């Protein structure tokens, strides 16, 4: 069924009014009166609507049913990634949205090679990638993509979650599966992964001091763009959001 | 530590002799006598070696320790994917190898848009991608990439595994997590995912008749190149290979 995101305020008295780009899109899809579509408020609620009138400027639809978006996970996972080089950011965003991330934030850490040049310009493009992936995968929200800042900002974000996971490739670590299965009822979580060169030992030490779980995902070395998606999938699996 | 794949037969009497491309690579890395490296036999065994002599044509190293490659999963998962368009194959291969696949096979199903033109030529390139990913992620084998053929060949491969999983987006399905947690001790598994347009109902019916588990991964619609990696990660998590 065609799926759109719309600000909740445009739904009033059992009718949904759509304008702008989305109205054009309905027009392009040649949807006809009587056909069904889903308008999501971007807050996890789906409005199943039946089209009443559609022209290029405005679309009117009758709200048939209001349901919680079934694709939305029960846990809000914030994915925090050391800024990688090139278009790996795009990949991380697209796959994390599909896999169920609540938000995706990039940060600068000591081994980051990429420079956060003009992050404002990039943010707009990143957010578009998230929106496309959210539509395509049937999400009930458009996960926010943002710039967390430096490593201390990341720690500050992570300690405020029910569970804070710091993925690290060496030294004393907990097994990711053990940590996750002991926290199946978490409502919020943070997953921190590094850039191409990983983290420096002092960064892991800081994370440990802050009470984050320093985690291993096994002996396979995952690329910086693969690690967040694998860890996120594990979190979804552990919390019953992959069934 | 630098890591190489080598045919097991080149290790004799406690010495490893390396020639050709790998010897050149050792030379390029400027490894010096006394330095350590790992030579993997591609069958899951790591030979920790100390370099004795290295020139461009031949490398000699003393075998210090022989261990089972710790990165190799305890379960052999065959990933079977409906042939997707463009370079999505490359993505599936690289990420599946990182995530722990035993082998990756593509097949033709009724909704495949891509045509398997000159698969022999592609196989060579696909296998190189697998080898690079295996080296980079520290695998103990080079997962084979192949062409399974048509859908009946796929079913035949899957029914011979301890567990056969058929990922499907609609209708009556089992939850992936329930199926996996009931089969934690499996030694072999097959994960079947579709091309861009998914599977036809008759294909799912056939898989069901063959005794495969028709599985749901939740309500999020995963792209054809994302689904195999997510399902594989779930299988690794369930069998304790992500810790």
XYZ file of C-alpha atoms in Angstrom:
486
model
C 0.000 0.000 0.000
C 1.366 3.504 -0.817
C 2.831 5.127 2.250
C 3.410 8.794 3.091
C 4.688 10.820 5.982
C 2.717 13.865 7.013
C 2.642 16.241 9.965
C -0.092 15.036 12.323
C -1.782 18.454 12.381
C -3.005 18.038 8.827
C -5.392 15.328 9.957
C -8.580 16.853 11.318
C -12.101 15.582 11.864
C -11.530 12.251 10.180
C -10.080 13.806 7.034
C -6.474 14.019 5.880
C -5.435 16.940 3.715
C -2.183 16.579 1.822
C -0.415 19.320 -0.120
C 2.951 19.992 -1.724
C 5.421 17.286 -2.724
C 3.347 14.425 -1.303
C 0.207 15.560 -3.150
C 2.233 15.623 -6.339
C 3.484 12.139 -5.545
C -0.086 10.820 -5.122
C -0.875 12.400 -8.478
C 2.165 10.767 -10.114
C 1.191 7.378 -8.672
C -2.237 7.893 -10.345
C -4.080 6.879 -7.192
C -7.836 7.131 -7.748
C -10.682 7.981 -5.361
C -11.616 4.879 -3.391
C -8.043 3.566 -3.274
C -6.292 3.050 0.058
C -3.058 4.497 1.326
C -1.305 4.940 4.651
C -0.418 8.356 6.003
C 1.979 8.164 8.915
C 2.305 11.031 11.367
C 6.003 10.352 11.842
C 5.371 9.706 15.540
C 4.640 5.996 15.151
C 0.944 6.272 14.258
C -0.442 5.080 10.918
C -3.637 6.565 9.465
C -5.152 4.155 6.977
C -6.949 6.438 4.533
C -9.254 6.124 1.553
C -8.704 8.647 -1.191
C -11.602 11.057 -1.756
C -10.128 13.631 -4.104
C -6.709 14.078 -5.630
C -5.362 16.797 -7.816
C -1.808 18.004 -8.248
C -2.086 20.643 -5.515
C -4.207 18.941 -2.897
C -5.233 15.467 -1.824
C -8.193 14.702 0.425
C -8.598 11.329 2.073
C -10.966 9.877 4.626
C -9.360 8.291 7.688
C -10.571 4.682 7.897
C -8.460 3.338 10.757
C -5.817 4.609 13.160
C -3.190 2.094 14.291
C 0.233 2.035 15.897
C 2.713 1.483 13.064
C 3.521 -2.238 13.342
C 7.035 -1.766 11.924
C 8.154 0.522 14.749
C 10.424 -1.278 17.261
C 9.552 -1.297 20.968
C 13.049 -0.038 21.788
C 14.540 3.295 20.752
C 18.118 2.649 19.702
C 20.429 5.586 19.075
C 23.218 4.635 16.691
C 26.374 6.692 17.267
C 29.141 6.321 14.682
C 32.602 7.787 14.411
C 32.508 9.803 11.172
C 33.756 7.517 8.377
C 35.224 8.494 5.036
C 33.270 9.031 1.828
C 29.772 7.736 1.311
C 29.894 5.160 4.101
C 27.706 7.571 6.075
C 24.954 7.097 3.482
C 25.171 3.355 3.783
C 25.067 3.483 7.596
C 22.008 5.737 7.509
C 20.059 3.694 4.988
C 20.746 0.312 6.577
C 20.277 1.533 10.162
C 16.868 2.968 9.292
C 15.844 -0.325 7.680
C 17.146 -2.274 10.663
C 15.109 -0.143 13.089
C 17.306 2.676 14.465
C 15.576 5.499 16.327
C 18.205 8.062 15.412
C 21.651 8.094 13.842
C 24.327 10.484 15.069
C 27.862 10.920 13.796
C 30.745 12.164 15.865
C 34.392 13.094 15.703
C 36.848 10.841 17.561
C 40.611 10.766 17.687
C 41.110 8.313 14.821
C 38.600 9.911 12.468
C 40.265 10.597 9.126
C 37.207 12.277 7.643
C 36.731 15.933 8.528
C 33.242 17.167 9.372
C 33.339 19.890 6.704
C 30.094 21.803 6.353
C 28.062 19.339 8.415
C 24.953 21.508 7.970
C 24.980 20.925 4.218
C 25.497 17.212 4.709
C 22.753 16.958 7.304
C 20.130 17.895 4.753
C 21.275 15.148 2.390
C 21.610 12.624 5.223
C 18.093 13.385 6.410
C 16.724 12.814 2.902
C 18.383 9.382 2.841
C 16.748 8.568 6.180
C 13.334 9.705 4.935
C 13.578 7.604 1.775
C 14.657 4.543 3.753
C 11.874 5.103 6.311
C 9.227 5.240 3.572
C 10.623 2.236 1.757
C 10.870 0.051 4.860
C 7.498 1.106 6.299
C 8.790 2.860 9.403
C 6.446 4.847 11.648
C 8.978 7.630 12.225
C 11.630 9.333 10.145
C 14.748 8.651 12.205
C 16.688 11.833 12.811
C 20.207 12.010 11.477
C 22.460 14.398 13.298
C 25.854 15.505 14.361
C 26.608 14.550 17.974
C 29.808 16.596 18.135
C 32.850 15.255 19.918
C 33.428 12.093 21.911
C 32.428 13.550 25.290
C 29.062 14.553 23.827
C 28.636 10.945 22.710
C 29.338 9.611 26.187
C 26.857 12.082 27.624
C 24.153 10.857 25.242
C 24.890 7.197 25.936
C 24.884 7.361 29.737
C 21.319 8.708 29.646
C 19.993 5.575 27.920
C 18.774 2.404 29.629
C 21.690 0.587 28.020
C 24.901 2.025 26.600
C 27.001 -0.241 24.370
C 30.523 0.610 23.252
C 31.826 -1.706 20.504
C 35.522 -2.339 20.874
C 37.869 -4.754 19.171
C 40.379 -5.592 21.845
C 41.031 -5.981 25.558
C 38.600 -6.911 28.298
C 35.072 -6.926 26.947
C 31.645 -8.341 27.618
C 29.932 -10.553 25.053
C 27.301 -8.533 23.203
C 24.748 -11.347 23.406
C 25.136 -11.685 27.189
C 24.659 -7.942 27.730
C 21.665 -7.783 25.418
C 19.889 -10.813 26.815
C 20.253 -9.376 30.335
C 18.527 -6.189 29.113
C 15.630 -7.465 27.022
C 13.198 -5.016 28.593
C 15.183 -1.863 27.822
C 13.272 1.012 26.265
C 16.240 3.088 25.103
C 19.752 2.120 24.097
C 22.869 3.619 22.550
C 25.258 1.736 20.276
C 28.643 3.380 19.782
C 30.950 2.271 16.965
C 34.232 3.746 15.788
C 35.591 5.153 12.515
C 37.884 3.197 10.142
C 40.774 3.050 12.606
C 38.609 2.157 15.600
C 38.955 3.756 19.005
C 42.035 4.693 20.990
C 42.469 2.851 24.318
C 41.780 6.076 26.274
C 38.409 6.385 24.565
C 37.466 2.862 25.632
C 38.725 3.624 29.147
C 36.537 6.740 29.310
C 33.523 4.777 28.123
C 34.175 2.170 30.789
C 34.480 4.806 33.512
C 31.128 6.219 32.374
C 29.512 2.849 33.003
C 29.027 1.859 29.366
C 29.315 -1.803 28.431
C 32.486 -2.429 26.434
C 31.310 -5.121 24.029
C 32.710 -7.715 21.702
C 30.849 -8.948 18.634
C 33.129 -11.922 18.160
C 36.510 -12.289 16.534
C 35.476 -11.198 13.056
C 36.645 -7.665 12.362
C 33.709 -5.715 10.990
C 34.132 -2.693 8.745
C 33.128 0.601 10.323
C 30.011 0.739 8.151
C 29.031 -2.870 8.948
C 29.460 -2.819 12.734
C 26.524 -0.487 13.578
C 24.096 -2.491 11.435
C 25.176 -5.822 12.936
C 25.014 -4.500 16.525
C 21.634 -2.882 15.876
C 20.273 -6.106 14.397
C 21.460 -7.997 17.479
C 19.644 -5.471 19.698
C 16.464 -5.871 17.631
C 16.727 -9.636 17.837
C 17.277 -9.617 21.603
C 14.280 -7.364 22.251
C 11.857 -9.364 20.085
C 11.786 -6.828 17.267
C 12.882 -9.219 14.562
C 9.943 -11.586 14.599
C 48.757 -8.860 12.584
C 49.134 -9.341 8.795
C 47.015 -12.178 7.559
C 47.292 -14.354 4.457
C 45.505 -17.298 2.941
C 47.586 -20.131 1.622
C 46.985 -23.687 0.451
C 47.683 -25.981 3.402
C 50.143 -28.077 1.367
C 52.712 -25.279 1.349
C 53.295 -25.743 5.054
C 55.758 -28.565 5.667
C 57.978 -29.570 8.544
C 57.234 -26.487 10.611
C 58.032 -24.082 7.774
C 55.693 -22.083 5.567
C 56.817 -21.267 2.042
C 54.940 -18.501 0.265
C 55.292 -17.555 -3.383
C 53.499 -15.445 -6.015
C 51.094 -12.643 -5.192
C 51.211 -13.200 -1.417
C 55.024 -13.146 -1.359
C 54.887 -9.854 -3.235
C 52.389 -8.566 -0.707
C 54.693 -9.447 2.217
C 57.437 -7.586 0.367
C 55.197 -4.531 -0.164
C 54.237 -4.527 3.528
C 57.999 -4.440 4.292
C 57.693 -7.196 6.861
C 61.112 -8.019 8.299
C 62.609 -11.299 9.596
C 61.441 -11.824 13.175
C 58.058 -10.235 12.580
C 54.878 -12.260 13.078
C 52.063 -12.966 10.665
C 49.195 -15.383 10.344
C 48.911 -17.773 7.449
C 45.505 -19.390 7.244
C 44.972 -22.630 5.373
C 41.498 -21.571 4.295
C 40.056 -24.583 6.144
C 39.651 -22.812 9.484
C 43.212 -23.326 10.784
C 45.556 -20.423 11.536
C 49.334 -20.870 11.439
C 50.999 -18.174 13.483
C 54.349 -17.718 11.779
C 57.561 -15.802 12.329
C 59.204 -14.462 9.211
C 62.614 -15.969 8.447
C 63.337 -14.684 4.950
C 61.389 -12.529 2.528
C 62.179 -11.496 -0.977
C 59.860 -10.584 -3.796
C 59.627 -14.142 -5.124
C 59.584 -16.247 -1.978
C 58.812 -15.904 1.694
C 59.918 -18.349 4.355
C 58.399 -18.346 7.809
C 58.680 -20.579 10.837
C 55.397 -21.940 12.230
C 55.169 -20.859 15.888
C 51.667 -21.998 16.778
C 48.738 -23.752 15.108
C 45.258 -22.756 16.264
C 41.671 -23.018 15.103
C 40.794 -19.616 13.596
C 38.821 -17.914 16.397
C 36.783 -15.841 13.925
C 35.230 -18.873 12.270
C 31.605 -19.454 13.357
C 30.522 -22.800 14.799
C 27.671 -22.957 12.287
C 27.997 -23.138 8.513
C 25.363 -20.845 7.043
C 24.698 -20.937 3.319
C 23.258 -17.623 2.120
C 21.044 -18.044 -0.951
C 19.898 -14.843 -2.682
C 17.667 -14.202 -5.642
C 19.928 -12.436 -8.143
C 19.530 -8.676 -7.608
C 20.245 -5.869 -10.034
C 23.550 -4.053 -10.426
C 26.257 -4.136 -7.790
C 24.010 -5.266 -4.956
C 25.609 -8.686 -5.389
C 28.957 -7.182 -4.367
C 27.437 -5.683 -1.258
C 25.744 -8.947 -0.287
C 29.005 -10.853 -0.733
C 31.175 -8.434 1.234
C 28.788 -8.020 4.159
C 27.822 -11.696 4.340
C 31.481 -12.703 4.536
C 32.059 -10.179 7.333
C 28.945 -11.382 9.153
C 30.123 -14.997 9.012
C 28.549 -16.742 5.993
C 29.955 -20.125 4.981
C 29.036 -19.692 1.336
C 26.985 -17.310 -0.790
C 24.976 -18.576 -3.726
C 22.827 -16.599 -6.137
C 19.862 -17.985 -8.000
C 17.245 -17.122 -10.571
C 13.638 -16.881 -9.370
C 10.464 -15.766 -11.079
C 10.670 -12.116 -10.062
C 14.363 -11.644 -10.821
C 14.808 -8.655 -13.101
C 18.563 -9.130 -13.432
C 19.696 -11.675 -15.994
C 22.533 -14.042 -15.137
C 24.582 -13.020 -18.176
C 27.996 -14.630 -18.310
C 27.899 -15.858 -14.721
C 31.337 -17.461 -15.162
C 32.936 -14.054 -15.690
C 31.117 -12.615 -12.707
C 32.042 -15.532 -10.468
C 35.707 -14.640 -10.699
C 35.032 -11.069 -9.606
C 32.603 -12.195 -6.882
C 35.156 -14.640 -5.511
C 37.778 -11.878 -5.319
C 35.367 -9.747 -3.279
C 34.838 -12.675 -0.911
C 38.584 -13.214 -0.562
C 39.254 -9.555 0.215
C 36.449 -9.486 2.800
C 37.670 -12.745 4.353
C 41.199 -11.350 4.759
C 39.988 -8.049 6.124
C 37.598 -9.561 8.660
C 39.997 -12.301 9.795
C 38.007 -15.291 8.544
C 39.474 -18.781 8.625
C 38.006 -19.731 5.266
C 37.381 -17.937 1.996
C 33.619 -18.361 1.632
C 32.738 -19.692 -1.795
C 30.544 -17.565 -4.000
C 28.583 -19.445 -6.574
C 25.634 -19.761 -8.847
C 22.990 -22.102 -7.414
C 20.945 -22.182 -10.595
C 17.169 -22.109 -10.466
C 14.749 -22.155 -7.569
C 14.406 -25.941 -7.407
C 18.188 -26.228 -7.010
C 17.920 -23.789 -4.102
C 15.256 -25.870 -2.386
C 17.381 -28.970 -2.866
C 20.356 -27.284 -1.187
C 18.264 -25.954 1.705
C 16.490 -29.222 2.604
C 19.872 -30.871 3.164
C 20.816 -28.431 5.943
C 19.976 -28.806 9.648
C 17.791 -25.717 9.317
C 16.307 -24.160 6.183
C 14.936 -20.622 6.452
C 12.849 -18.965 3.756
C 12.389 -15.214 4.315
C 8.987 -14.086 3.164
C 7.116 -10.827 3.589
C 3.537 -11.890 3.805
C 1.080 -14.595 4.832
C 1.467 -17.233 7.511
C 4.998 -17.209 8.852
C 7.038 -18.200 11.872
C 8.975 -15.603 13.830
C 12.663 -15.803 12.910
C 13.757 -15.501 16.532
C 11.518 -18.374 17.648
C 12.813 -20.672 14.907
C 16.438 -19.763 15.587
C 16.275 -20.109 19.354
C 14.723 -23.570 18.930
C 17.728 -24.544 16.777
C 20.696 -23.124 18.655
C 22.706 -26.330 18.213
C 22.436 -26.476 14.430
C 25.665 -27.091 12.530
C 24.435 -26.133 9.061
C 21.742 -23.747 7.897
C 20.406 -22.168 4.729
C 18.954 -18.659 4.532
C 16.932 -17.930 1.392
C 16.049 -14.353 0.441
C 14.390 -12.998 -2.678
C 15.289 -10.496 -5.381
C 13.941 -6.907 -5.493
C 10.341 -7.968 -6.099
C 10.403 -10.739 -3.511
C 8.976 -14.203 -4.086
C 5.813 -15.326 -5.799
C 3.296 -17.128 -3.564
C 3.928 -20.414 -5.401
C 7.602 -20.198 -4.499
C 6.755 -19.797 -0.810
C 4.277 -22.683 -1.097
C 6.964 -24.915 -2.592
C 9.403 -23.986 0.160
C 6.745 -24.827 2.745
C 6.015 -28.186 1.137
C 9.760 -28.929 1.261
C 9.708 -28.422 5.027
C 11.556 -25.111 5.095
C 10.615 -22.578 7.762
C 8.772 -19.631 6.210
C 10.047 -16.775 8.358
C 9.190 -13.212 9.231
C 11.811 -10.686 10.314
C 9.251 -8.193 11.579
C 7.137 -5.623 9.801
C 9.996 -3.540 8.439
C 10.473 -4.196 4.751
C 14.150 -4.874 4.148
C 15.829 -4.251 0.817
C 16.929 -7.372 -1.025
C 20.566 -6.606 -0.233
C 19.853 -5.943 3.470
C 17.708 -8.982 4.256
C 20.418 -11.663 3.943
C 22.818 -9.738 6.190
C 20.162 -9.147 8.867
C 18.992 -12.782 8.814
C 22.580 -14.039 8.916
C 23.392 -11.770 11.853
C 20.348 -13.107 13.697
C 21.555 -16.672 13.069
C 25.022 -15.772 14.380
C 23.527 -14.156 17.458
C 21.269 -17.135 18.184
C 24.128 -19.637 17.932
C 26.505 -17.691 20.163
C 28.735 -16.507 17.322
C 28.390 -12.826 18.058
C 30.043 -12.695 21.438
